[in-house]
Tab-separated table of C-alpha atoms in Angstrom:
chain	number	residue	atom	x	y	z
Z	25	MET	CA	0.035	0.127	-0.040
Z	26	GLN	CA	1.053	3.486	-0.152
Z	27	LYS	CA	1.332	5.961	2.702
Z	28	VAL	CA	1.819	9.639	3.311
Z	29	SER	CA	4.390	10.371	5.326
Z	30	THR	CA	5.707	14.012	6.500
Z	31	GLU	CA	9.459	14.366	6.984
Z	32	ASN	CA	10.856	17.776	7.611
Z	33	GLY	CA	7.985	19.707	6.804
Z	34	ALA	CA	7.962	17.723	3.118
Z	35	THR	CA	4.952	15.355	1.812
Z	36	GLN	CA	6.544	12.328	0.426
Z	37	VAL	CA	4.621	9.418	-0.442
Z	38	VAL	CA	6.482	5.719	0.197
Z	39	LYS	CA	5.472	2.446	-1.054
Z	40	ILE	CA	4.932	0.396	2.121
Z	41	ARG	CA	4.770	-3.417	1.116
Z	42	GLN	CA	2.644	-5.587	3.295
Z	43	SER	CA	3.703	-8.584	5.216
Z	44	ASP	CA	3.528	-11.477	3.469
Z	45	ASN	CA	2.432	-13.569	6.871
Z	46	VAL	CA	-1.068	-14.476	6.753
Z	47	ARG	CA	-2.565	-12.294	10.200
Z	48	LYS	CA	-4.517	-14.676	12.402
Z	49	ALA	CA	-7.929	-12.921	13.780
Z	50	TYR	CA	-7.832	-12.676	17.512
Z	51	THR	CA	-10.191	-14.584	19.892
Z	52	PHE	CA	-11.705	-13.668	22.918
Z	53	SER	CA	-13.079	-16.466	24.832
Z	54	GLU	CA	-12.372	-14.952	28.432
Z	55	SER	CA	-13.684	-11.952	27.550
Z	56	LYS	CA	-17.515	-13.255	26.497
Z	57	ARG	CA	-16.656	-15.587	29.731
Z	58	LEU	CA	-16.925	-12.470	31.641
Z	59	TRP	CA	-19.130	-10.703	29.424
Z	60	GLN	CA	-21.636	-13.627	30.473
Z	61	GLU	CA	-21.230	-13.071	34.300
Z	62	ALA	CA	-21.688	-9.739	33.960
Z	63	GLN	CA	-25.286	-9.723	32.747
Z	64	GLN	CA	-25.972	-11.386	36.285
Z	65	LEU	CA	-24.219	-8.156	38.234
Z	66	ILE	CA	-24.077	-5.221	36.224
Z	67	PRO	CA	-27.225	-3.680	34.416
Z	68	GLY	CA	-26.279	-4.339	30.495
Z	69	GLY	CA	-23.245	-6.092	31.455
Z	70	SER	CA	-21.255	-3.144	31.532
Z	71	GLN	CA	-20.301	0.266	32.926
Z	72	GLY	CA	-20.044	2.241	30.119
Z	73	THR	CA	-22.496	3.307	27.847
Z	74	ARG	CA	-22.195	0.870	24.841
Z	75	SER	CA	-22.872	-2.700	24.665
Z	76	PRO	CA	-20.266	-4.852	22.553
Z	77	MET	CA	-20.825	-4.215	19.098
Z	78	TYR	CA	-19.686	-7.097	17.292
Z	79	PRO	CA	-19.811	-10.790	18.156
Z	80	ASP	CA	-16.486	-10.970	18.761
Z	81	PHE	CA	-15.173	-8.101	20.996
Z	82	PRO	CA	-12.542	-7.472	23.702
Z	83	ASN	CA	-14.999	-6.431	26.434
Z	84	TYR	CA	-12.147	-6.532	29.143
Z	85	PHE	CA	-8.473	-5.429	29.367
Z	86	SER	CA	-6.201	-6.185	31.863
Z	87	ARG	CA	-3.487	-3.648	31.384
Z	88	ALA	CA	-2.674	-0.393	29.089
Z	89	LYS	CA	0.876	1.188	28.289
Z	90	GLY	CA	1.669	4.429	25.749
Z	91	CYS	CA	-0.758	3.955	22.925
Z	92	ARG	CA	-1.364	-0.103	23.393
Z	93	MET	CA	-3.862	-1.768	25.382
Z	94	TRP	CA	-3.876	-5.604	26.105
Z	95	ASP	CA	-7.086	-7.384	26.986
Z	96	VAL	CA	-7.877	-10.581	29.169
Z	97	ASP	CA	-7.487	-13.308	26.362
Z	98	GLY	CA	-3.316	-11.804	25.783
Z	99	ASN	CA	-4.686	-9.949	22.572
Z	100	GLU	CA	-2.498	-6.794	22.312
Z	101	PHE	CA	-4.109	-3.532	20.247
Z	102	ILE	CA	-3.105	-0.467	18.891
Z	103	ASP	CA	-5.600	2.132	20.593
Z	104	LEU	CA	-7.474	5.061	18.681
Z	105	LEU	CA	-9.984	5.631	20.747
Z	106	CYS	CA	-7.371	6.730	24.073
Z	107	SER	CA	-10.320	5.680	26.258
Z	108	ILE	CA	-12.597	8.185	24.461
Z	109	GLY	CA	-10.445	11.081	24.605
Z	110	PRO	CA	-8.875	11.186	28.460
Z	111	ILE	CA	-5.648	9.502	27.391
Z	112	ILE	CA	-3.496	12.504	25.658
Z	113	LEU	CA	-0.175	11.743	26.791
Z	114	GLY	CA	-0.172	7.922	26.802
Z	115	TYR	CA	-1.564	4.984	29.265
Z	116	ALA	CA	0.079	4.682	32.694
Z	117	TYR	CA	2.397	7.825	31.448
Z	118	ASP	CA	5.462	7.785	33.851
Z	119	ARG	CA	5.408	11.482	34.531
Z	120	VAL	CA	1.920	11.735	35.736
Z	121	ASP	CA	1.545	8.353	37.522
Z	122	ASN	CA	4.783	8.926	39.139
Z	123	ALA	CA	3.251	12.638	40.383
Z	124	VAL	CA	0.070	10.993	41.883
Z	125	LYS	CA	2.315	8.355	43.668
Z	126	THR	CA	3.733	10.933	45.961
Z	127	VAL	CA	0.612	12.240	47.177
Z	128	ILE	CA	-0.944	8.682	47.957
Z	129	ASP	CA	2.100	8.730	50.535
Z	130	ASN	CA	0.792	11.877	52.130
Z	131	SER	CA	-3.506	11.007	52.067
Z	132	PHE	CA	-5.268	12.757	48.964
Z	133	GLN	CA	-8.337	13.472	50.818
Z	134	SER	CA	-8.903	15.364	53.755
Z	135	SER	CA	-11.858	17.817	55.002
Z	136	GLY	CA	-9.751	20.990	53.999
Z	137	ASN	CA	-7.935	21.748	50.622
Z	138	HIS	CA	-4.833	20.930	49.159
Z	139	PRO	CA	-2.207	23.326	48.032
Z	140	VAL	CA	-1.925	21.856	44.443
Z	141	GLN	CA	-5.278	23.471	43.906
Z	142	LEU	CA	-3.661	26.590	43.562
Z	143	GLU	CA	-1.076	25.439	41.272
Z	144	LEU	CA	-3.430	23.788	38.841
Z	145	SER	CA	-5.461	26.898	39.176
Z	146	LYS	CA	-2.483	29.254	38.015
Z	147	LEU	CA	-1.429	27.081	35.275
Z	148	LEU	CA	-5.144	26.888	34.125
Z	149	ILE	CA	-5.522	30.751	34.122
Z	150	GLU	CA	-1.962	30.880	32.276
Z	151	LEU	CA	-3.255	28.717	29.257
Z	152	ILE	CA	-6.835	29.375	28.809
Z	153	PRO	CA	-7.511	32.734	27.104
Z	154	CYS	CA	-11.318	32.922	29.189
Z	155	ALA	CA	-9.859	31.519	32.503
Z	156	GLU	CA	-9.814	34.273	35.430
Z	157	ARG	CA	-11.258	31.969	37.951
Z	158	VAL	CA	-11.213	28.039	38.278
Z	159	ARG	CA	-13.483	25.826	39.647
Z	160	PHE	CA	-12.769	21.788	39.768
Z	161	LEU	CA	-15.508	19.094	39.502
Z	162	LYS	CA	-15.006	15.607	38.623
Z	163	THR	CA	-16.617	15.216	35.329
Z	164	GLY	CA	-17.729	16.775	32.320
Z	165	THR	CA	-21.078	16.272	32.500
Z	166	GLU	CA	-21.300	18.092	35.744
Z	167	ALA	CA	-18.869	20.589	34.433
Z	168	THR	CA	-21.467	21.557	31.622
Z	169	MET	CA	-24.487	21.356	34.355
Z	170	ALA	CA	-22.567	24.130	36.566
Z	171	ALA	CA	-21.808	26.022	33.711
Z	172	ALA	CA	-25.528	26.190	32.522
Z	173	ARG	CA	-26.653	26.694	36.497
Z	174	LEU	CA	-24.081	29.465	36.728
Z	175	ALA	CA	-25.183	31.215	33.523
Z	176	ARG	CA	-28.986	31.058	34.423
Z	177	HIS	CA	-27.960	32.851	37.315
Z	178	ILE	CA	-25.910	35.497	36.367
Z	179	THR	CA	-28.497	36.331	33.486
Z	180	GLY	CA	-31.815	35.459	35.304
Z	181	ARG	CA	-33.063	33.664	32.337
Z	182	THR	CA	-33.814	30.072	31.821
Z	183	ASN	CA	-33.536	28.994	27.917
Z	184	ILE	CA	-30.286	27.629	26.553
Z	185	ALA	CA	-29.090	27.363	23.055
Z	186	HIS	CA	-26.511	24.444	22.248
Z	187	CYS	CA	-24.758	23.304	19.301
Z	188	GLY	CA	-23.093	19.566	20.154
Z	189	TYR	CA	-22.959	16.865	23.034
Z	190	HIS	CA	-22.809	18.175	26.683
Z	191	GLY	CA	-23.111	15.074	28.518
Z	192	TRP	CA	-25.680	12.525	29.914
Z	193	THR	CA	-28.298	14.342	32.070
Z	194	ASP	CA	-31.476	15.042	31.935
Z	195	MET	CA	-31.129	18.692	30.552
Z	196	TRP	CA	-28.939	17.518	27.696
Z	197	ARG	CA	-31.268	14.704	26.063
Z	198	ARG	CA	-33.530	17.072	24.007
Z	199	GLY	CA	-32.654	15.552	20.475
Z	200	TYR	CA	-31.741	12.148	21.737
Z	201	GLY	CA	-35.338	10.318	21.439
Z	202	VAL	CA	-35.708	10.233	25.384
Z	203	ASP	CA	-39.135	10.778	26.540
Z	204	ASN	CA	-40.894	10.918	29.937
Z	205	SER	CA	-41.071	6.782	29.936
Z	206	CYS	CA	-37.260	7.073	30.409
Z	207	GLY	CA	-37.468	9.027	33.443
Z	208	VAL	CA	-36.384	12.599	31.720
Z	209	HIS	CA	-39.234	14.966	32.668
Z	210	LYS	CA	-39.742	17.410	29.797
Z	211	GLY	CA	-39.355	20.177	32.198
Z	212	THR	CA	-35.697	19.644	32.288
Z	213	TRP	CA	-35.114	19.703	28.646
Z	214	GLU	CA	-37.392	21.818	27.188
Z	215	PRO	CA	-35.653	25.146	27.499
Z	216	ILE	CA	-32.650	23.541	26.223
Z	217	LEU	CA	-32.859	24.593	22.382
Z	218	PRO	CA	-30.534	23.338	19.498
Z	219	PHE	CA	-29.484	25.407	16.549
Z	220	ASN	CA	-27.250	24.471	13.458
Z	221	GLY	CA	-23.618	25.921	14.673
Z	222	THR	CA	-24.062	29.252	12.399
Z	223	ALA	CA	-24.693	32.652	13.582
Z	224	GLU	CA	-27.658	33.080	11.296
Z	225	SER	CA	-28.928	29.919	12.282
Z	226	LEU	CA	-28.879	31.104	16.627
Z	227	GLU	CA	-30.058	34.742	15.257
Z	228	GLU	CA	-33.288	32.830	13.779
Z	229	LEU	CA	-33.354	30.726	16.958
Z	230	PHE	CA	-33.373	33.818	19.371
Z	231	LYS	CA	-36.077	35.653	17.448
Z	232	LYS	CA	-38.489	33.187	17.053
Z	233	THR	CA	-38.301	31.987	21.149
Z	234	THR	CA	-40.404	34.100	23.099
Z	235	GLU	CA	-38.372	33.942	26.616
Z	236	LYS	CA	-34.932	35.171	26.250
Z	237	PHE	CA	-31.782	33.021	26.762
Z	238	ALA	CA	-28.978	32.698	29.607
Z	239	ALA	CA	-26.296	30.960	27.351
Z	240	VAL	CA	-25.099	29.940	23.882
Z	241	PHE	CA	-23.465	26.561	24.486
Z	242	LEU	CA	-20.848	25.520	21.758
Z	243	CYS	CA	-18.932	22.261	21.406
Z	244	PRO	CA	-16.130	22.937	19.028
Z	245	VAL	CA	-15.891	19.193	17.786
Z	246	ASP	CA	-19.849	19.539	16.804
Z	247	THR	CA	-20.017	23.540	15.516
Z	248	LYS	CA	-19.514	23.592	11.808
Z	249	PRO	CA	-17.878	25.579	10.092
Z	250	PHE	CA	-14.768	25.638	12.615
Z	251	THR	CA	-13.673	29.033	11.557
Z	252	LYS	CA	-12.808	32.442	13.327
Z	253	GLU	CA	-15.183	34.283	11.569
Z	254	ASN	CA	-18.023	31.754	12.010
Z	255	TYR	CA	-17.159	31.539	16.171
Z	256	GLN	CA	-16.958	35.255	16.478
Z	257	ASN	CA	-20.228	36.044	14.871
Z	258	ILE	CA	-22.127	33.341	17.172
Z	259	VAL	CA	-20.180	35.123	20.297
Z	260	ASP	CA	-21.607	38.475	18.757
Z	261	VAL	CA	-24.929	37.737	17.967
Z	262	ALA	CA	-24.791	35.704	21.526
Z	263	HIS	CA	-23.852	39.249	23.096
Z	264	LYS	CA	-26.308	41.175	21.227
Z	265	HIS	CA	-29.068	39.418	23.154
Z	266	GLY	CA	-27.613	39.304	26.181
Z	267	ALA	CA	-26.717	35.637	26.522
Z	268	LEU	CA	-23.157	34.326	27.756
Z	269	VAL	CA	-21.077	31.979	25.645
Z	270	ILE	CA	-19.685	28.708	26.963
Z	271	PHE	CA	-17.225	26.737	24.920
Z	272	ASP	CA	-17.508	23.111	25.719
Z	273	GLU	CA	-13.933	22.088	25.412
Z	274	ILE	CA	-14.260	18.767	26.940
Z	275	LYS	CA	-13.238	17.028	24.114
Z	276	SER	CA	-11.349	19.765	22.374
Z	277	GLY	CA	-9.377	21.198	25.322
Z	278	PHE	CA	-5.342	20.766	25.038
Z	279	ARG	CA	-5.810	19.089	21.866
Z	280	THR	CA	-6.562	21.784	19.198
Z	281	ALA	CA	-4.375	24.002	20.698
Z	282	LEU	CA	-2.884	23.936	24.196
Z	283	GLY	CA	-5.534	26.938	25.216
Z	284	GLY	CA	-7.941	24.981	23.311
Z	285	ALA	CA	-10.464	25.710	20.454
Z	286	GLN	CA	-10.768	29.362	21.753
Z	287	GLU	CA	-6.839	29.995	21.460
Z	288	LEU	CA	-6.504	28.469	18.185
Z	289	LEU	CA	-9.321	30.330	16.589
Z	290	GLY	CA	-8.471	33.514	18.297
Z	291	VAL	CA	-12.248	33.709	20.010
Z	292	THR	CA	-12.776	34.337	23.619
Z	293	PRO	CA	-15.814	33.109	25.432
Z	294	ASP	CA	-17.153	34.217	28.741
Z	295	ILE	CA	-16.979	30.769	30.000
Z	296	THR	CA	-15.442	26.916	29.141
Z	297	THR	CA	-15.746	23.580	30.249
Z	298	LEU	CA	-12.821	21.133	30.888
Z	299	SER	CA	-12.276	17.468	31.278
Z	300	LYS	CA	-11.262	14.418	29.431
Z	301	GLY	CA	-7.313	15.430	27.989
Z	302	LEU	CA	-7.058	17.412	31.436
Z	303	GLY	CA	-5.630	14.771	33.761
Z	304	ASN	CA	-4.804	11.898	31.202
Z	305	GLY	CA	-7.542	9.353	32.534
Z	306	TYR	CA	-7.643	10.367	36.008
Z	307	PRO	CA	-11.472	12.196	36.976
Z	308	ILE	CA	-11.425	15.939	36.909
Z	309	ALA	CA	-13.405	18.568	35.357
Z	310	ALA	CA	-13.060	21.993	35.323
Z	311	VAL	CA	-15.150	25.226	34.675
Z	312	VAL	CA	-13.266	28.345	33.975
Z	313	GLY	CA	-13.968	31.695	32.695
Z	314	LYS	CA	-14.210	35.358	33.911
Z	315	ALA	CA	-14.068	36.417	37.148
Z	316	GLU	CA	-16.999	38.519	37.086
Z	317	TYR	CA	-18.922	35.640	36.063
Z	318	MET	CA	-17.467	33.008	38.140
Z	319	GLU	CA	-17.663	34.804	41.338
Z	320	GLY	CA	-21.565	34.073	40.841
Z	321	MET	CA	-20.293	30.410	41.857
Z	322	THR	CA	-20.527	31.426	45.355
Z	323	LYS	CA	-24.308	31.557	45.121
Z	324	THR	CA	-24.698	28.660	43.364
Z	325	PRO	CA	-22.920	26.007	45.084
Z	326	THR	CA	-21.362	23.640	42.666
Z	327	ILE	CA	-18.901	21.221	44.949
Z	328	GLY	CA	-18.836	17.780	45.548
Z	329	THR	CA	-17.343	15.841	48.661
Z	330	PHE	CA	-14.621	14.295	46.144
Z	331	SER	CA	-14.017	17.777	44.434
Z	332	VAL	CA	-11.110	18.239	46.519
Z	333	GLU	CA	-9.093	14.965	46.260
Z	334	ALA	CA	-5.828	15.660	45.523
Z	335	LEU	CA	-5.095	12.514	43.295
Z	336	SER	CA	-6.795	13.839	40.520
Z	337	ILE	CA	-5.729	17.676	40.705
Z	338	THR	CA	-1.655	16.403	40.869
Z	339	ALA	CA	-2.480	14.402	38.001
Z	340	ALA	CA	-3.712	17.267	35.976
Z	341	LEU	CA	-0.969	19.553	37.187
Z	342	ALA	CA	1.546	16.914	35.826
Z	343	THR	CA	-0.216	16.481	32.414
Z	344	LEU	CA	-0.416	20.070	31.595
Z	345	LYS	CA	3.135	20.353	32.452
Z	346	GLU	CA	4.152	17.907	30.124
Z	347	LEU	CA	1.648	19.318	27.217
Z	348	LYS	CA	3.359	22.467	27.956
Z	349	GLU	CA	6.904	21.566	28.261
Z	350	LYS	CA	7.008	18.760	25.544
Z	351	ASN	CA	5.320	20.959	22.648
Z	352	VAL	CA	2.718	17.635	22.719
Z	353	VAL	CA	-0.082	19.439	20.564
Z	354	GLU	CA	2.384	19.700	17.531
Z	355	HIS	CA	3.197	15.728	17.646
Z	356	LEU	CA	-0.475	15.066	18.310
Z	357	TRP	CA	-1.295	17.298	15.057
Z	358	ARG	CA	1.631	15.514	13.351
Z	359	VAL	CA	0.715	12.031	13.724
Z	360	GLY	CA	-3.129	12.435	13.220
Z	361	GLN	CA	-2.238	13.720	9.818
Z	362	ARG	CA	-0.267	10.961	9.043
Z	363	LEU	CA	-2.878	8.632	10.016
Z	364	ILE	CA	-5.798	10.517	7.821
Z	365	ASP	CA	-3.516	11.021	4.899
Z	366	GLY	CA	-2.680	7.314	5.354
Z	367	LEU	CA	-6.622	6.179	5.574
Z	368	ASN	CA	-7.277	8.225	2.707
Z	369	GLN	CA	-4.415	6.705	0.711
Z	370	ILE	CA	-5.823	3.020	1.368
Z	371	CYS	CA	-9.506	3.889	-0.051
Z	372	ARG	CA	-7.749	5.482	-3.083
Z	373	ASP	CA	-5.425	2.251	-3.638
Z	374	TYR	CA	-8.788	0.128	-3.208
Z	375	ASN	CA	-10.856	2.714	-5.207
Z	376	MET	CA	-13.457	2.995	-2.353
Z	377	ASP	CA	-15.569	6.241	-3.348
Z	378	GLY	CA	-17.319	6.070	0.094
Z	379	PRO	CA	-15.792	6.484	3.215
Z	380	VAL	CA	-13.422	9.051	3.831
Z	381	ALA	CA	-11.003	10.130	7.017
Z	382	PHE	CA	-11.096	13.802	8.436
Z	383	ALA	CA	-9.946	16.329	10.615
Z	384	ASP	CA	-12.899	16.584	13.114
Z	385	PRO	CA	-11.919	19.730	13.899
Z	386	VAL	CA	-8.261	19.046	13.833
Z	387	PRO	CA	-5.929	16.290	13.164
Z	388	SER	CA	-5.665	14.880	16.915
Z	389	ILE	CA	-9.535	14.258	16.622
Z	390	PHE	CA	-10.454	12.253	13.466
Z	391	ARG	CA	-13.285	10.396	11.752
Z	392	PHE	CA	-13.467	7.729	9.194
Z	393	THR	CA	-16.755	7.018	7.713
Z	394	TRP	CA	-18.591	5.817	4.786
Z	395	ASP	CA	-21.013	8.441	5.227
Z	396	PRO	CA	-19.702	12.041	6.055
Z	397	LYS	CA	-23.169	13.435	6.707
Z	398	MET	CA	-24.076	10.999	8.995
Z	399	GLY	CA	-20.737	10.673	11.233
Z	400	ASN	CA	-21.415	8.303	13.793
Z	401	ASN	CA	-24.723	7.191	12.845
Z	402	CYS	CA	-23.856	5.929	9.593
Z	403	THR	CA	-25.520	2.442	8.880
Z	404	HIS	CA	-23.767	1.344	5.723
Z	405	PRO	CA	-22.814	-2.144	6.346
Z	406	ALA	CA	-19.162	-2.116	5.265
Z	407	HIS	CA	-18.903	1.029	7.711
Z	408	ASN	CA	-19.807	-1.513	10.613
Z	409	TYR	CA	-17.581	-4.668	9.083
Z	410	PHE	CA	-14.582	-2.472	8.457
Z	411	PHE	CA	-14.176	-1.492	12.282
Z	412	GLY	CA	-14.973	-5.044	13.666
Z	413	GLU	CA	-12.328	-6.619	11.776
Z	414	CYS	CA	-9.857	-3.815	12.268
Z	415	ILE	CA	-10.526	-4.906	16.284
Z	416	ARG	CA	-10.184	-8.740	15.521
Z	417	TYR	CA	-6.794	-7.972	14.102
Z	418	GLY	CA	-5.414	-5.511	16.886
Z	419	LEU	CA	-6.589	-2.393	16.083
Z	420	PHE	CA	-9.005	-0.776	18.410
Z	421	PHE	CA	-10.876	1.721	16.284
Z	422	SER	CA	-14.514	3.193	16.929
Z	423	ASN	CA	-17.136	3.147	14.561
Z	424	TRP	CA	-19.725	5.337	16.777
Z	425	HIS	CA	-17.358	8.242	18.130
Z	426	VAL	CA	-14.357	10.280	17.402
Z	427	GLY	CA	-10.844	8.683	17.103
Z	428	PHE	CA	-7.882	10.660	19.045
Z	429	VAL	CA	-3.883	10.099	19.037
Z	430	ASN	CA	-1.983	10.544	21.929
Z	431	TYR	CA	1.577	11.746	22.739
Z	432	SER	CA	2.648	7.965	22.981
Z	433	HIS	CA	1.642	7.258	19.273
Z	434	SER	CA	4.686	7.083	17.013
Z	435	ASN	CA	5.114	7.214	13.583
Z	436	LYS	CA	5.925	3.269	13.784
Z	437	ASP	CA	2.678	2.838	16.071
Z	438	ILE	CA	0.533	4.814	12.867
Z	439	ASP	CA	1.816	3.061	9.954
Z	440	GLU	CA	1.159	-0.448	11.888
Z	441	ALA	CA	-2.076	0.621	12.349
Z	442	LEU	CA	-2.537	1.628	8.740
Z	443	ASP	CA	-1.090	-1.546	7.643
Z	444	ILE	CA	-3.987	-3.492	9.668
Z	445	CYS	CA	-6.287	-1.070	7.770
Z	446	ASP	CA	-4.704	-2.004	4.717
Z	447	PHE	CA	-5.477	-5.514	5.077
Z	448	VAL	CA	-9.196	-5.298	6.744
Z	449	MET	CA	-9.911	-2.807	3.513
Z	450	ALA	CA	-8.817	-5.340	1.430
Z	451	LYS	CA	-10.869	-7.887	3.122
Z	452	THR	CA	-14.012	-5.346	3.060
Z	453	LYS	CA	-13.375	-4.669	-0.868
Z	454	ARG	CA	-13.474	-8.444	-1.247
Z	455	LYS	CA	-17.154	-8.615	0.798
Z	456	PHE	CA	-18.856	-5.405	-0.461
């Protein structure tokens, strides 16, 4: 197959010969056994949001390091999902884990605050353009809930306009086919109104809605077009109507740029939510924003018992220091683009006119789909077959979520992943 590699800034097409060795598909007998047992212990059999997507699937993993994971059957995988985004440096990353170990020895949960909160707050204020104050939480969903409550408190309004996914809580379920029979009262999501990601559609929403809006939520992974002009126009429209602008940078934070999409685009929101890559896998989230707004949190308590635990805050501090010192974002973009270029070259090699790989919105966050308009909801049979076979041959690749690369992915790892994709694409071409 042919792959596009970048060396010293030049684009070069290199012929890579696929191994003559016959690949052997993995088996998952122990994973299947544990999955059957889980049906009697856990609702749906999984603590995650998804049941197995295929008959042959590694449901349980025993360890992970760098960009690789090993399941309970001993199978090794290159991971292009990165735990759905949090793993930005790599699994079991030494600098992060070693920092956490020092905190464990001195107790990490107490009845008071730990000084590391101040260190991380200072660094976030330095890095994130809109940040003047910081509130730590545990999950992205908590962060978006807290930001929404804060906006409602500040403005005295109820309605919220949004574009993208912002978590699993009741208020964000509008548009996901959820009704009262699923335990979600419509009163929680009726004031949450979607728009299609442009200033024009936002203006139209404001004009046709009687009640005024407290805030506009934007998820940079979902809000298109991803341009300075579009985002600035959205901010301007929101402010014209007295609404705050909240960037949900749960996915895009630290991957688009060290200061997030707002730094890359040069468009500053009022408030930002962060999580995922912030802690390299440790459970932490943050709401950051302008001081005049963030001080409102003293009137709308948004703190939990575990918000003060120092393990995750220490992990986040070590993660951000590494991101800053090692120029990680540049590496993520480079290996991500190598993967995207390679996937598209494979499609051309096999004359596949359906599938396409693309940055979403930057190379460190990518999609590969048979139907770009459908994205994660693609139903093309070849789409699901391809991803299922990639998993059976050692590439953990998702058919339902954007993919991610991390700092531990080397050019060699990406080329190995592409070699698996090439092998599987040949099978897909023969079948479809």
